[in-house]
Amino acid sequence: DAGVIQSPRHEVTEMGQEVTLRCKPISGHDYLFWYRQTMMRGLELLIYFNNNVPIDDSGMPEDRFSAKMPNASFSTLKIQPSEPRDSAVYFCASSLEGFQPQHFGDGTRLSIL
Amino acid sequence: RKEVEQDPGPFNVPEGATVAFNCTYSNSASQSFFWYRQDCRKEPKLLMSVYSSGNEDGRFTAQLNRASQYISLLIRDSKLSDSATYLCVVNIRDYKLSFGAGTTVTVRA
C-alpha cells in the first residue's frame, strides 16, 4: 500500500522566492496534517484538514504561510515570500479518523538561503 | 509548562539490556497516547499506541498512568536496531497531537 507521498524531497531556494510543498495522503484517510520540525522547536503542527476542510490553522506561523486541500488526494503548503528562518523539515501526515495514529510522509527538507 | 515533556537522554545501553523512560503530559483530558520512533533524518513512525490497561508489542511495553499523567516505554533485550529517538505523543485537544522532544536511545554492541 502506498503511504503518504510528499514532494519535493529537498528544496533549496533563495529568500523571497515562493515555495510550494505537496502531499498526497493515504487513500481513504479523512485527516491530513502539516508539521514542521526543527532542532530548536521540535515537531510543530501547522494546520490540519478534515474531509478537505481546514479545521485548525493556529500553528501557521504567519500570513506568509498558506495551505490548501482542493480534493481528498492532494494538499499544498505554500510559503510566500520565503525567509531563511523557514528552513526546516516539513512533514505531511494523514490518519483514518481523528484519534487514530498518524502516518507520516518522508518529509521535505527545505533550505532558504 | 510544556504539553508533553520527556527526558532527552541519551540512554546508552549495551545489547540485551532493558531500558525504560517516561514522559509526562499536562492535559488531563487527553484521550490518545502513542509512542513513535524517529531515526536520524527520517520521518516519525508509529511504534505503538498506549492503552489504559498497558500493552505489549514484542519486546516493547507501554504503560499509561492517568492519575499521575505519565506514559512509560520499556524496551527489553535491546537490539542495535533499537537505537533511535522515541517520541511521546499525546492528543492535547480535538484531534491535535503534541509531540515530545524525544528521548534518544543508543544501543551499543
XYZ file of C-alpha atoms in Angstrom:
222
model
C 0.000 0.000 0.000
C 1.260 3.482 -0.821
C 1.992 5.627 2.190
C 1.866 9.388 2.408
C 3.729 10.859 -0.527
C 5.460 14.217 -0.328
C 7.296 16.226 -2.922
C 9.841 17.525 -3.390
C 12.162 15.628 -1.039
C 14.596 18.506 -0.963
C 14.205 22.158 -1.858
C 16.878 24.822 -1.817
C 15.898 28.320 -2.813
C 16.747 31.933 -2.148
C 14.876 34.086 0.264
C 11.948 35.908 -1.202
C 11.024 33.061 -3.523
C 7.731 31.228 -3.372
C 7.926 27.644 -2.139
C 5.214 25.039 -2.679
C 5.246 21.714 -0.876
C 2.943 18.911 -1.958
C 1.327 15.984 -0.215
C -0.780 13.011 -1.210
C -2.380 11.344 1.819
C -3.122 7.672 2.178
C -6.263 6.844 0.246
C -9.322 6.817 2.465
C -7.775 8.879 5.237
C -10.026 11.750 6.227
C -7.483 13.772 8.169
C -4.377 15.491 6.858
C -1.794 17.286 8.957
C 1.153 19.548 8.112
C 4.068 19.688 10.559
C 7.384 21.491 10.724
C 10.405 20.078 12.536
C 13.481 21.994 13.646
C 16.174 21.228 16.175
C 15.152 24.172 18.320
C 11.382 23.706 18.351
C 10.909 20.024 17.623
C 7.817 18.871 15.734
C 5.112 21.514 15.478
C 1.644 21.176 13.998
C 0.961 23.895 11.464
C -2.529 23.068 10.214
C -4.878 20.141 9.809
C -7.767 19.296 7.500
C -10.785 17.064 7.895
C -12.502 15.982 4.691
C -10.568 18.664 2.799
C -11.715 21.455 5.129
C -9.125 23.326 7.230
C -10.055 22.837 10.869
C -7.262 24.437 12.843
C -4.556 26.655 11.406
C -3.463 28.191 14.685
C 0.020 26.753 14.216
C 0.669 28.570 10.966
C 3.448 30.977 11.872
C 2.315 33.974 9.863
C 0.480 35.146 6.782
C 3.336 34.089 4.563
C 2.177 30.514 5.065
C -0.933 29.120 3.430
C -2.299 25.620 2.914
C -4.981 24.184 0.678
C -6.612 20.847 0.107
C -8.577 21.022 -3.145
C -9.509 17.341 -3.030
C -9.132 14.242 -0.900
C -5.883 13.179 -2.520
C -3.856 16.371 -2.635
C -2.714 19.185 -0.391
C -0.221 22.006 -0.711
C 1.657 24.147 1.766
C 2.893 27.400 0.321
C 5.357 29.926 1.694
C 5.463 33.319 0.025
C 7.826 35.075 0.408
C 10.221 32.585 1.980
C 12.765 33.560 4.638
C 15.877 31.791 5.970
C 14.096 31.058 9.286
C 11.617 28.903 7.361
C 14.384 26.348 6.814
C 13.190 23.088 8.358
C 11.846 19.660 7.546
C 8.166 19.794 6.651
C 6.132 16.654 7.172
C 2.694 15.764 5.978
C 0.729 13.093 7.835
C -2.679 11.516 7.460
C -4.982 9.455 9.624
C -8.122 7.437 9.076
C -10.013 9.174 11.851
C -9.179 11.930 14.284
C -7.929 9.836 17.181
C -6.224 7.209 15.073
C -2.422 7.148 14.691
C -0.992 9.442 12.066
C 1.183 8.164 9.242
C 3.938 10.442 8.063
C 5.442 11.073 4.659
C 9.194 11.176 4.112
C 9.238 14.939 4.560
C 10.556 17.852 2.532
C 13.901 19.289 3.601
C 13.652 22.985 2.905
C 16.635 25.313 2.905
C 16.147 29.024 2.321
C 19.398 30.819 1.552
C 4.536 24.082 31.375
C 5.104 22.157 28.160
C 2.252 19.987 26.937
C 4.462 16.909 26.715
C 7.811 16.580 28.457
C 10.406 13.871 28.020
C 13.827 13.125 29.406
C 16.021 13.793 26.363
C 18.600 11.213 27.418
C 20.720 9.954 25.842
C 20.329 6.464 27.224
C 23.375 4.452 26.259
C 22.830 0.751 26.884
C 24.553 -2.498 25.867
C 22.830 -5.016 23.656
C 20.497 -7.215 25.622
C 19.856 -4.658 28.339
C 16.498 -3.278 29.411
C 15.875 0.435 29.099
C 12.873 2.400 30.277
C 11.850 6.019 30.171
C 8.807 8.172 30.815
C 7.054 11.203 29.576
C 4.564 13.473 31.330
C 1.649 15.354 29.812
C -0.222 18.387 31.044
C -3.785 17.960 29.738
C -5.757 15.642 31.974
C -8.470 15.388 29.289
C -6.120 13.771 26.755
C -7.545 10.598 25.264
C -4.997 9.227 22.806
C -1.416 8.287 23.531
C 1.286 6.931 21.277
C 4.960 6.186 21.090
C 6.675 6.976 17.793
C 10.272 6.327 16.855
C 12.307 8.575 14.632
C 15.591 7.587 13.067
C 18.120 10.226 12.103
C 16.891 12.274 9.130
C 13.778 10.129 8.752
C 10.092 10.585 9.383
C 8.432 9.626 12.698
C 6.956 6.137 12.593
C 4.324 4.740 14.881
C 5.820 2.299 17.375
C 2.697 1.575 19.373
C -0.475 3.028 20.754
C -0.771 3.189 24.533
C -3.878 1.857 26.208
C -5.132 2.392 29.737
C -4.507 -1.197 30.730
C -0.967 -1.170 29.431
C 0.098 -3.108 26.392
C 2.983 -5.070 24.942
C 4.285 -5.470 21.445
C 7.090 -7.978 21.403
C 9.976 -6.529 23.382
C 8.192 -3.209 23.911
C 5.855 -2.458 26.822
C 3.910 0.756 27.233
C 2.112 1.902 30.359
C -0.280 4.766 30.994
C -0.842 6.319 34.398
C -3.725 8.761 34.100
C -3.681 9.772 37.761
C -0.088 10.962 37.536
C -0.347 11.876 33.851
C 2.639 9.959 32.597
C 3.381 7.345 29.985
C 6.261 4.932 30.016
C 8.053 2.798 27.462
C 10.185 -0.207 28.323
C 12.403 -1.993 25.840
C 13.615 -5.472 26.784
C 16.557 -7.332 25.251
C 17.735 -4.223 23.397
C 18.970 -4.616 19.832
C 21.335 -2.377 17.899
C 18.387 -1.555 15.644
C 16.516 -0.056 18.601
C 18.869 2.944 18.501
C 16.613 5.876 17.677
C 14.772 8.816 19.162
C 11.499 7.868 20.814
C 8.738 10.452 20.692
C 5.956 10.550 23.243
C 2.745 11.740 21.566
C -0.446 12.890 23.254
C -3.597 14.386 21.863
C -3.994 17.769 23.553
C -7.438 18.797 22.280
C -9.693 17.724 19.494
C -7.505 15.807 17.076
C -4.334 17.779 17.599
C -1.327 15.787 18.699
C 1.514 17.198 20.727
C 4.907 15.598 20.288
C 7.521 15.465 22.982
C 11.052 16.494 22.113
C 12.128 12.863 22.141
C 14.302 10.505 24.168
C 17.460 9.335 22.446
C 18.432 5.697 22.916
C 21.739 4.302 21.742
C 22.339 0.563 21.952
C 25.994 -0.451 21.743
C 27.479 -3.789 20.808
